[in-house]
mmCIF file as gemmi writes it, N, C-alpha and C atoms, coordinates in Angstrom:
data_model
loop_
_atom_site.group_PDB
_atom_site.id
_atom_site.type_symbol
_atom_site.label_atom_id
_atom_site.label_alt_id
_atom_site.label_comp_id
_atom_site.label_asym_id
_atom_site.label_entity_id
_atom_site.label_seq_id
_atom_site.pdbx_PDB_ins_code
_atom_site.Cartn_x
_atom_site.Cartn_y
_atom_site.Cartn_z
_atom_site.occupancy
_atom_site.B_iso_or_equiv
_atom_site.pdbx_formal_charge
_atom_site.auth_seq_id
_atom_site.auth_asym_id
_atom_site.pdbx_PDB_model_num
ATOM 1 N N . PRO Axp A 1 ? -22.531 -11.563 20.962 1 0 ? 1 A 1
ATOM 2 C CA . PRO Axp A 1 ? -21.514 -10.505 20.968 1 0 ? 1 A 1
ATOM 3 C C . PRO Axp A 1 ? -22.155 -9.122 21.037 1 0 ? 1 A 1
ATOM 4 N N . MET Axp A 2 ? -21.438 -8.202 21.655 1 0 ? 2 A 1
ATOM 5 C CA . MET Axp A 2 ? -21.956 -6.834 21.744 1 0 ? 2 A 1
ATOM 6 C C . MET Axp A 2 ? -21.97 -6.19 20.358 1 0 ? 2 A 1
ATOM 7 N N . PRO Axp A 3 ? -22.981 -5.367 20.1 1 0 ? 3 A 1
ATOM 8 C CA . PRO Axp A 3 ? -22.963 -4.65 18.82 1 0 ? 3 A 1
ATOM 9 C C . PRO Axp A 3 ? -21.769 -3.7 18.785 1 0 ? 3 A 1
ATOM 10 N N . ARG Axp A 4 ? -21.183 -3.552 17.624 1 0 ? 4 A 1
ATOM 11 C CA . ARG Axp A 4 ? -20.025 -2.667 17.514 1 0 ? 4 A 1
ATOM 12 C C . ARG Axp A 4 ? -20.475 -1.22 17.535 1 0 ? 4 A 1
ATOM 13 N N . SER Axp A 5 ? -19.759 -0.38 18.261 1 0 ? 5 A 1
ATOM 14 C CA . SER Axp A 5 ? -20.059 1.046 18.171 1 0 ? 5 A 1
ATOM 15 C C . SER Axp A 5 ? -18.925 1.698 17.382 1 0 ? 5 A 1
ATOM 16 N N . TYR Axp A 6 ? -19.323 2.555 16.453 1 0 ? 6 A 1
ATOM 17 C CA . TYR Axp A 6 ? -18.36 3.204 15.564 1 0 ? 6 A 1
ATOM 18 C C . TYR Axp A 6 ? -18.217 4.679 15.887 1 0 ? 6 A 1
ATOM 19 N N . VAL Axp A 7 ? -17.016 5.189 15.641 1 0 ? 7 A 1
ATOM 20 C CA . VAL Axp A 7 ? -16.74 6.617 15.783 1 0 ? 7 A 1
ATOM 21 C C . VAL Axp A 7 ? -16.068 7.072 14.491 1 0 ? 7 A 1
ATOM 22 N N . THR Axp A 8 ? -16.03 8.372 14.272 1 0 ? 8 A 1
ATOM 23 C CA . THR Axp A 8 ? -15.404 8.907 13.063 1 0 ? 8 A 1
ATOM 24 C C . THR Axp A 8 ? -14.023 9.466 13.397 1 0 ? 8 A 1
ATOM 25 N N . ILE Axp A 9 ? -13.022 9.001 12.655 1 0 ? 9 A 1
ATOM 26 C CA . ILE Axp A 9 ? -11.666 9.544 12.796 1 0 ? 9 A 1
ATOM 27 C C . ILE Axp A 9 ? -11.302 10.233 11.483 1 0 ? 9 A 1
ATOM 28 N N . ILE Axp A 10 ? -10.367 11.163 11.561 1 0 ? 10 A 1
ATOM 29 C CA . ILE Axp A 10 ? -9.888 11.845 10.356 1 0 ? 10 A 1
ATOM 30 C C . ILE Axp A 10 ? -8.535 11.254 9.963 1 0 ? 10 A 1
ATOM 31 N N . ILE Axp A 11 ? -8.474 10.722 8.755 1 0 ? 11 A 1
ATOM 32 C CA . ILE Axp A 11 ? -7.222 10.178 8.219 1 0 ? 11 A 1
ATOM 33 C C . ILE Axp A 11 ? -6.706 11.168 7.178 1 0 ? 11 A 1
ATOM 34 N N . ASP Axp A 12 ? -5.46 11.62 7.354 1 0 ? 12 A 1
ATOM 35 C CA . ASP Axp A 12 ? -4.878 12.599 6.429 1 0 ? 12 A 1
ATOM 36 C C . ASP Axp A 12 ? -4.429 11.941 5.133 1 0 ? 12 A 1
ATOM 37 N N . ASN Axp A 13 ? -4.032 10.671 5.225 1 0 ? 13 A 1
ATOM 38 C CA . ASN Axp A 13 ? -3.598 9.955 4.03 1 0 ? 13 A 1
ATOM 39 C C . ASN Axp A 13 ? -3.508 8.467 4.331 1 0 ? 13 A 1
ATOM 40 N N . VAL Axp A 14 ? -4.012 7.649 3.412 1 0 ? 14 A 1
ATOM 41 C CA . VAL Axp A 14 ? -3.777 6.207 3.507 1 0 ? 14 A 1
ATOM 42 C C . VAL Axp A 14 ? -2.513 5.943 2.696 1 0 ? 14 A 1
ATOM 43 N N . ILE Axp A 15 ? -1.421 5.615 3.385 1 0 ? 15 A 1
ATOM 44 C CA . ILE Axp A 15 ? -0.091 5.548 2.762 1 0 ? 15 A 1
ATOM 45 C C . ILE Axp A 15 ? 0.106 4.274 1.951 1 0 ? 15 A 1
ATOM 46 N N . ARG Axp A 16 ? -0.149 3.135 2.581 1 0 ? 16 A 1
ATOM 47 C CA . ARG Axp A 16 ? 0.005 1.86 1.875 1 0 ? 16 A 1
ATOM 48 C C . ARG Axp A 16 ? -0.729 0.763 2.605 1 0 ? 16 A 1
ATOM 49 N N . GLU Axp A 17 ? -0.836 -0.349 1.893 1 0 ? 17 A 1
ATOM 50 C CA . GLU Axp A 17 ? -1.495 -1.525 2.435 1 0 ? 17 A 1
ATOM 51 C C . GLU Axp A 17 ? -0.43 -2.489 2.944 1 0 ? 17 A 1
ATOM 52 N N . SER Axp A 18 ? -0.754 -3.288 3.94 1 0 ? 18 A 1
ATOM 53 C CA . SER Axp A 18 ? 0.175 -4.327 4.39 1 0 ? 18 A 1
ATOM 54 C C . SER Axp A 18 ? 0.255 -5.398 3.296 1 0 ? 18 A 1
ATOM 55 N N . ALA Axp A 19 ? 1.292 -6.216 3.351 1 0 ? 19 A 1
ATOM 56 C CA . ALA Axp A 19 ? 1.473 -7.269 2.347 1 0 ? 19 A 1
ATOM 57 C C . ALA Axp A 19 ? 0.253 -8.183 2.288 1 0 ? 19 A 1
ATOM 58 N N . SER Axp A 20 ? -0.342 -8.442 3.441 1 0 ? 20 A 1
ATOM 59 C CA . SER Axp A 20 ? -1.511 -9.328 3.508 1 0 ? 20 A 1
ATOM 60 C C . SER Axp A 20 ? -2.782 -8.646 3.029 1 0 ? 20 A 1
ATOM 61 N N . GLY Axp A 21 ? -2.755 -7.307 3.011 1 0 ? 21 A 1
ATOM 62 C CA . GLY Axp A 21 ? -3.956 -6.552 2.665 1 0 ? 21 A 1
ATOM 63 C C . GLY Axp A 21 ? -4.91 -6.405 3.839 1 0 ? 21 A 1
ATOM 64 N N . LEU Axp A 22 ? -4.524 -6.923 4.996 1 0 ? 22 A 1
ATOM 65 C CA . LEU Axp A 22 ? -5.42 -6.907 6.163 1 0 ? 22 A 1
ATOM 66 C C . LEU Axp A 22 ? -5.309 -5.633 6.99 1 0 ? 22 A 1
ATOM 67 N N . ALA Axp A 23 ? -4.323 -4.797 6.672 1 0 ? 23 A 1
ATOM 68 C CA . ALA Axp A 23 ? -4.161 -3.54 7.409 1 0 ? 23 A 1
ATOM 69 C C . ALA Axp A 23 ? -3.709 -2.447 6.447 1 0 ? 23 A 1
ATOM 70 N N . VAL Axp A 24 ? -3.948 -1.216 6.855 1 0 ? 24 A 1
ATOM 71 C CA . VAL Axp A 24 ? -3.483 -0.072 6.061 1 0 ? 24 A 1
ATOM 72 C C . VAL Axp A 24 ? -2.694 0.865 6.963 1 0 ? 24 A 1
ATOM 73 N N . LEU Axp A 25 ? -1.61 1.412 6.41 1 0 ? 25 A 1
ATOM 74 C CA . LEU Axp A 25 ? -0.793 2.38 7.133 1 0 ? 25 A 1
ATOM 75 C C . LEU Axp A 25 ? -1.365 3.759 6.846 1 0 ? 25 A 1
ATOM 76 N N . CYS Axp A 26 ? -1.787 4.439 7.897 1 0 ? 26 A 1
ATOM 77 C CA . CYS Axp A 26 ? -2.46 5.724 7.745 1 0 ? 26 A 1
ATOM 78 C C . CYS Axp A 26 ? -1.663 6.837 8.401 1 0 ? 26 A 1
ATOM 79 N N . GLU Axp A 27 ? -1.717 8.026 7.803 1 0 ? 27 A 1
ATOM 80 C CA . GLU Axp A 27 ? -1.174 9.202 8.458 1 0 ? 27 A 1
ATOM 81 C C . GLU Axp A 27 ? -2.324 9.88 9.186 1 0 ? 27 A 1
ATOM 82 N N . ILE Axp A 28 ? -2.191 9.983 10.504 1 0 ? 28 A 1
ATOM 83 C CA . ILE Axp A 28 ? -3.219 10.582 11.348 1 0 ? 28 A 1
ATOM 84 C C . ILE Axp A 28 ? -2.543 11.558 12.293 1 0 ? 28 A 1
ATOM 85 N N . ASP Axp A 29 ? -2.904 12.832 12.182 1 0 ? 29 A 1
ATOM 86 C CA . ASP Axp A 29 ? -2.294 13.868 13.031 1 0 ? 29 A 1
ATOM 87 C C . ASP Axp A 29 ? -0.765 13.814 13.001 1 0 ? 29 A 1
ATOM 88 N N . GLY Axp A 30 ? -0.199 13.623 11.809 1 0 ? 30 A 1
ATOM 89 C CA . GLY Axp A 30 ? 1.257 13.643 11.662 1 0 ? 30 A 1
ATOM 90 C C . GLY Axp A 30 ? 1.954 12.361 12.093 1 0 ? 30 A 1
ATOM 91 N N . GLU Axp A 31 ? 1.189 11.359 12.517 1 0 ? 31 A 1
ATOM 92 C CA . GLU Axp A 31 ? 1.79 10.087 12.918 1 0 ? 31 A 1
ATOM 93 C C . GLU Axp A 31 ? 1.373 8.978 11.967 1 0 ? 31 A 1
ATOM 94 N N . GLU Axp A 32 ? 2.235 7.97 11.825 1 0 ? 32 A 1
ATOM 95 C CA . GLU Axp A 32 ? 1.887 6.812 11.001 1 0 ? 32 A 1
ATOM 96 C C . GLU Axp A 32 ? 1.313 5.725 11.902 1 0 ? 32 A 1
ATOM 97 N N . VAL Axp A 33 ? 0.119 5.283 11.562 1 0 ? 33 A 1
ATOM 98 C CA . VAL Axp A 33 ? -0.605 4.324 12.398 1 0 ? 33 A 1
ATOM 99 C C . VAL Axp A 33 ? -1.122 3.184 11.529 1 0 ? 33 A 1
ATOM 100 N N . TRP Axp A 34 ? -0.814 1.939 11.932 1 0 ? 34 A 1
ATOM 101 C CA . TRP Axp A 34 ? -1.379 0.78 11.228 1 0 ? 34 A 1
ATOM 102 C C . TRP Axp A 34 ? -2.797 0.55 11.723 1 0 ? 34 A 1
ATOM 103 N N . MET Axp A 35 ? -3.745 0.478 10.801 1 0 ? 35 A 1
ATOM 104 C CA . MET Axp A 35 ? -5.145 0.252 11.15 1 0 ? 35 A 1
ATOM 105 C C . MET Axp A 35 ? -5.628 -1.05 10.496 1 0 ? 35 A 1
ATOM 106 N N . PRO Axp A 36 ? -6.148 -1.982 11.277 1 0 ? 36 A 1
ATOM 107 C CA . PRO Axp A 36 ? -6.681 -3.217 10.704 1 0 ? 36 A 1
ATOM 108 C C . PRO Axp A 36 ? -7.934 -2.918 9.878 1 0 ? 36 A 1
ATOM 109 N N . ARG Axp A 37 ? -7.981 -3.441 8.656 1 0 ? 37 A 1
ATOM 110 C CA . ARG Axp A 37 ? -9.146 -3.214 7.796 1 0 ? 37 A 1
ATOM 111 C C . ARG Axp A 37 ? -10.457 -3.632 8.455 1 0 ? 37 A 1
ATOM 112 N N . GLY Axp A 38 ? -10.397 -4.718 9.23 1 0 ? 38 A 1
ATOM 113 C CA . GLY Axp A 38 ? -11.597 -5.248 9.861 1 0 ? 38 A 1
ATOM 114 C C . GLY Axp A 38 ? -12.235 -4.316 10.881 1 0 ? 38 A 1
ATOM 115 N N . GLN Axp A 39 ? -11.498 -3.266 11.279 1 0 ? 39 A 1
ATOM 116 C CA . GLN Axp A 39 ? -12.025 -2.326 12.267 1 0 ? 39 A 1
ATOM 117 C C . GLN Axp A 39 ? -12.725 -1.13 11.621 1 0 ? 39 A 1
ATOM 118 N N . PHE Axp A 40 ? -12.726 -1.072 10.284 1 0 ? 40 A 1
ATOM 119 C CA . PHE Axp A 40 ? -13.449 -0.015 9.572 1 0 ? 40 A 1
ATOM 120 C C . PHE Axp A 40 ? -14.884 -0.453 9.324 1 0 ? 40 A 1
ATOM 121 N N . ALA Axp A 41 ? -15.814 0.495 9.4 1 0 ? 41 A 1
ATOM 122 C CA . ALA Axp A 41 ? -17.222 0.186 9.126 1 0 ? 41 A 1
ATOM 123 C C . ALA Axp A 41 ? -17.375 -0.302 7.681 1 0 ? 41 A 1
ATOM 124 N N . GLU Axp A 42 ? -16.627 0.329 6.755 1 0 ? 42 A 1
ATOM 125 C CA . GLU Axp A 42 ? -16.695 -0.044 5.334 1 0 ? 42 A 1
ATOM 126 C C . GLU Axp A 42 ? -15.278 -0.242 4.794 1 0 ? 42 A 1
ATOM 127 N N . PRO Axp A 43 ? -14.684 -1.412 5.09 1 0 ? 43 A 1
ATOM 128 C CA . PRO Axp A 43 ? -13.274 -1.651 4.731 1 0 ? 43 A 1
ATOM 129 C C . PRO Axp A 43 ? -12.982 -1.462 3.246 1 0 ? 43 A 1
ATOM 130 N N . GLU Axp A 44 ? -13.984 -1.745 2.39 1 0 ? 44 A 1
ATOM 131 C CA . GLU Axp A 44 ? -13.755 -1.673 0.942 1 0 ? 44 A 1
ATOM 132 C C . GLU Axp A 44 ? -13.561 -0.236 0.452 1 0 ? 44 A 1
ATOM 133 N N . THR Axp A 45 ? -13.893 0.762 1.294 1 0 ? 45 A 1
ATOM 134 C CA . THR Axp A 45 ? -13.737 2.161 0.865 1 0 ? 45 A 1
ATOM 135 C C . THR Axp A 45 ? -12.37 2.723 1.228 1 0 ? 45 A 1
ATOM 136 N N . VAL Axp A 46 ? -11.562 1.934 1.913 1 0 ? 46 A 1
ATOM 137 C CA . VAL Axp A 46 ? -10.265 2.422 2.391 1 0 ? 46 A 1
ATOM 138 C C . VAL Axp A 46 ? -9.177 2.072 1.383 1 0 ? 46 A 1
ATOM 139 N N . ASP Axp A 47 ? -8.864 3.025 0.505 1 0 ? 47 A 1
ATOM 140 C CA . ASP Axp A 47 ? -7.868 2.791 -0.542 1 0 ? 47 A 1
ATOM 141 C C . ASP Axp A 47 ? -6.664 3.698 -0.339 1 0 ? 47 A 1
ATOM 142 N N . VAL Axp A 48 ? -5.525 3.266 -0.855 1 0 ? 48 A 1
ATOM 143 C CA . VAL Axp A 48 ? -4.31 4.079 -0.789 1 0 ? 48 A 1
ATOM 144 C C . VAL Axp A 48 ? -4.584 5.435 -1.448 1 0 ? 48 A 1
ATOM 145 N N . GLY Axp A 49 ? -4.155 6.498 -0.779 1 0 ? 49 A 1
ATOM 146 C CA . GLY Axp A 49 ? -4.353 7.849 -1.302 1 0 ? 49 A 1
ATOM 147 C C . GLY Axp A 49 ? -5.614 8.517 -0.807 1 0 ? 49 A 1
ATOM 148 N N . GLU Axp A 50 ? -6.494 7.739 -0.155 1 0 ? 50 A 1
ATOM 149 C CA . GLU Axp A 50 ? -7.732 8.32 0.366 1 0 ? 50 A 1
ATOM 150 C C . GLU Axp A 50 ? -7.44 9.161 1.61 1 0 ? 50 A 1
ATOM 151 N N . SER Axp A 51 ? -8.328 10.107 1.879 1 0 ? 51 A 1
ATOM 152 C CA . SER Axp A 51 ? -8.24 10.891 3.108 1 0 ? 51 A 1
ATOM 153 C C . SER Axp A 51 ? -9.64 11.32 3.498 1 0 ? 51 A 1
ATOM 154 N N . GLY Axp A 52 ? -9.77 11.832 4.722 1 0 ? 52 A 1
ATOM 155 C CA . GLY Axp A 52 ? -11.064 12.314 5.177 1 0 ? 52 A 1
ATOM 156 C C . GLY Axp A 52 ? -11.549 11.564 6.402 1 0 ? 52 A 1
ATOM 157 N N . GLY Axp A 53 ? -12.852 11.631 6.629 1 0 ? 53 A 1
ATOM 158 C CA . GLY Axp A 53 ? -13.434 10.988 7.797 1 0 ? 53 A 1
ATOM 159 C C . GLY Axp A 53 ? -13.788 9.541 7.504 1 0 ? 53 A 1
ATOM 160 N N . PHE Axp A 54 ? -13.388 8.65 8.402 1 0 ? 54 A 1
ATOM 161 C CA . PHE Axp A 54 ? -13.698 7.227 8.258 1 0 ? 54 A 1
ATOM 162 C C . PHE Axp A 54 ? -14.302 6.723 9.56 1 0 ? 54 A 1
ATOM 163 N N . GLN Axp A 55 ? -15.278 5.84 9.446 1 0 ? 55 A 1
ATOM 164 C CA . GLN Axp A 55 ? -15.859 5.22 10.632 1 0 ? 55 A 1
ATOM 165 C C . GLN Axp A 55 ? -15.059 3.972 10.996 1 0 ? 55 A 1
ATOM 166 N N . VAL Axp A 56 ? -14.609 3.953 12.245 1 0 ? 56 A 1
ATOM 167 C CA . VAL Axp A 56 ? -13.886 2.795 12.776 1 0 ? 56 A 1
ATOM 168 C C . VAL Axp A 56 ? -14.51 2.421 14.115 1 0 ? 56 A 1
ATOM 169 N N . THR Axp A 57 ? -14.191 1.23 14.595 1 0 ? 57 A 1
ATOM 170 C CA . THR Axp A 57 ? -14.737 0.847 15.897 1 0 ? 57 A 1
ATOM 171 C C . THR Axp A 57 ? -14.17 1.758 16.989 1 0 ? 57 A 1
ATOM 172 N N . LYS Axp A 58 ? -15.01 2.037 17.964 1 0 ? 58 A 1
ATOM 173 C CA . LYS Axp A 58 ? -14.549 2.852 19.098 1 0 ? 58 A 1
ATOM 174 C C . LYS Axp A 58 ? -13.388 2.13 19.781 1 0 ? 58 A 1
ATOM 175 N N . TRP Axp A 59 ? -13.441 0.792 19.783 1 0 ? 59 A 1
ATOM 176 C CA . TRP Axp A 59 ? -12.385 0.009 20.419 1 0 ? 59 A 1
ATOM 177 C C . TRP Axp A 59 ? -11.005 0.319 19.82 1 0 ? 59 A 1
ATOM 178 N N . ILE Axp A 60 ? -10.901 0.305 18.491 1 0 ? 60 A 1
ATOM 179 C CA . ILE Axp A 60 ? -9.584 0.539 17.867 1 0 ? 60 A 1
ATOM 180 C C . ILE Axp A 60 ? -9.159 1.991 18.046 1 0 ? 60 A 1
ATOM 181 N N . ALA Axp A 61 ? -10.121 2.917 18.013 1 0 ? 61 A 1
ATOM 182 C CA . ALA Axp A 61 ? -9.788 4.335 18.22 1 0 ? 61 A 1
ATOM 183 C C . ALA Axp A 61 ? -9.204 4.537 19.62 1 0 ? 61 A 1
ATOM 184 N N . ASP Axp A 62 ? -9.802 3.887 20.613 1 0 ? 62 A 1
ATOM 185 C CA . ASP Axp A 62 ? -9.284 3.989 21.975 1 0 ? 62 A 1
ATOM 186 C C . ASP Axp A 62 ? -7.946 3.27 22.109 1 0 ? 62 A 1
ATOM 187 N N . GLU Axp A 63 ? -7.866 2.092 21.499 1 0 ? 63 A 1
ATOM 188 C CA . GLU Axp A 63 ? -6.639 1.284 21.543 1 0 ? 63 A 1
ATOM 189 C C . GLU Axp A 63 ? -5.442 2.051 20.969 1 0 ? 63 A 1
ATOM 190 N N . LYS Axp A 64 ? -5.674 2.776 19.862 1 0 ? 64 A 1
ATOM 191 C CA . LYS Axp A 64 ? -4.591 3.524 19.201 1 0 ? 64 A 1
ATOM 192 C C . LYS Axp A 64 ? -4.512 4.967 19.703 1 0 ? 64 A 1
ATOM 193 N N . GLU Axp A 65 ? -5.362 5.301 20.676 1 0 ? 65 A 1
ATOM 194 C CA . GLU Axp A 65 ? -5.394 6.64 21.271 1 0 ? 65 A 1
ATOM 195 C C . GLU Axp A 65 ? -5.599 7.729 20.227 1 0 ? 65 A 1
ATOM 196 N N . LEU Axp A 66 ? -6.599 7.505 19.357 1 0 ? 66 A 1
ATOM 197 C CA . LEU Axp A 66 ? -6.918 8.458 18.295 1 0 ? 66 A 1
ATOM 198 C C . LEU Axp A 66 ? -8.048 9.379 18.739 1 0 ? 66 A 1
ATOM 199 N N . GLU Axp A 67 ? -8.004 10.611 18.222 1 0 ? 67 A 1
ATOM 200 C CA . GLU Axp A 67 ? -9.112 11.525 18.472 1 0 ? 67 A 1
ATOM 201 C C . GLU Axp A 67 ? -10.263 11.146 17.564 1 0 ? 67 A 1
ATOM 202 N N . TYR Axp A 68 ? -11.462 11.243 18.084 1 0 ? 68 A 1
ATOM 203 C CA . TYR Axp A 68 ? -12.624 10.926 17.254 1 0 ? 68 A 1
ATOM 204 C C . TYR Axp A 68 ? -13.811 11.774 17.68 1 0 ? 68 A 1
ATOM 205 N N . ARG Axp A 69 ? -14.843 11.679 16.858 1 0 ? 69 A 1
ATOM 206 C CA . ARG Axp A 69 ? -16.081 12.381 17.208 1 0 ? 69 A 1
ATOM 207 C C . ARG Axp A 69 ? -17.261 11.464 16.952 1 0 ? 69 A 1
């Protein structure tokens, strides 16, 4: 498999977790976006109420059309 490449996105707020715990609902640029935990570089650091820069796969950032650096 190809090595994963990560980019940094800015999350304004982690609103809640899905019932399964496999995804988190995030506020990003005023929009609510479901992000799969498995696409974060460090899924264990993504808690409800957190905000700031998070590393996610470039694939999910492109898939969700998110701005990144």
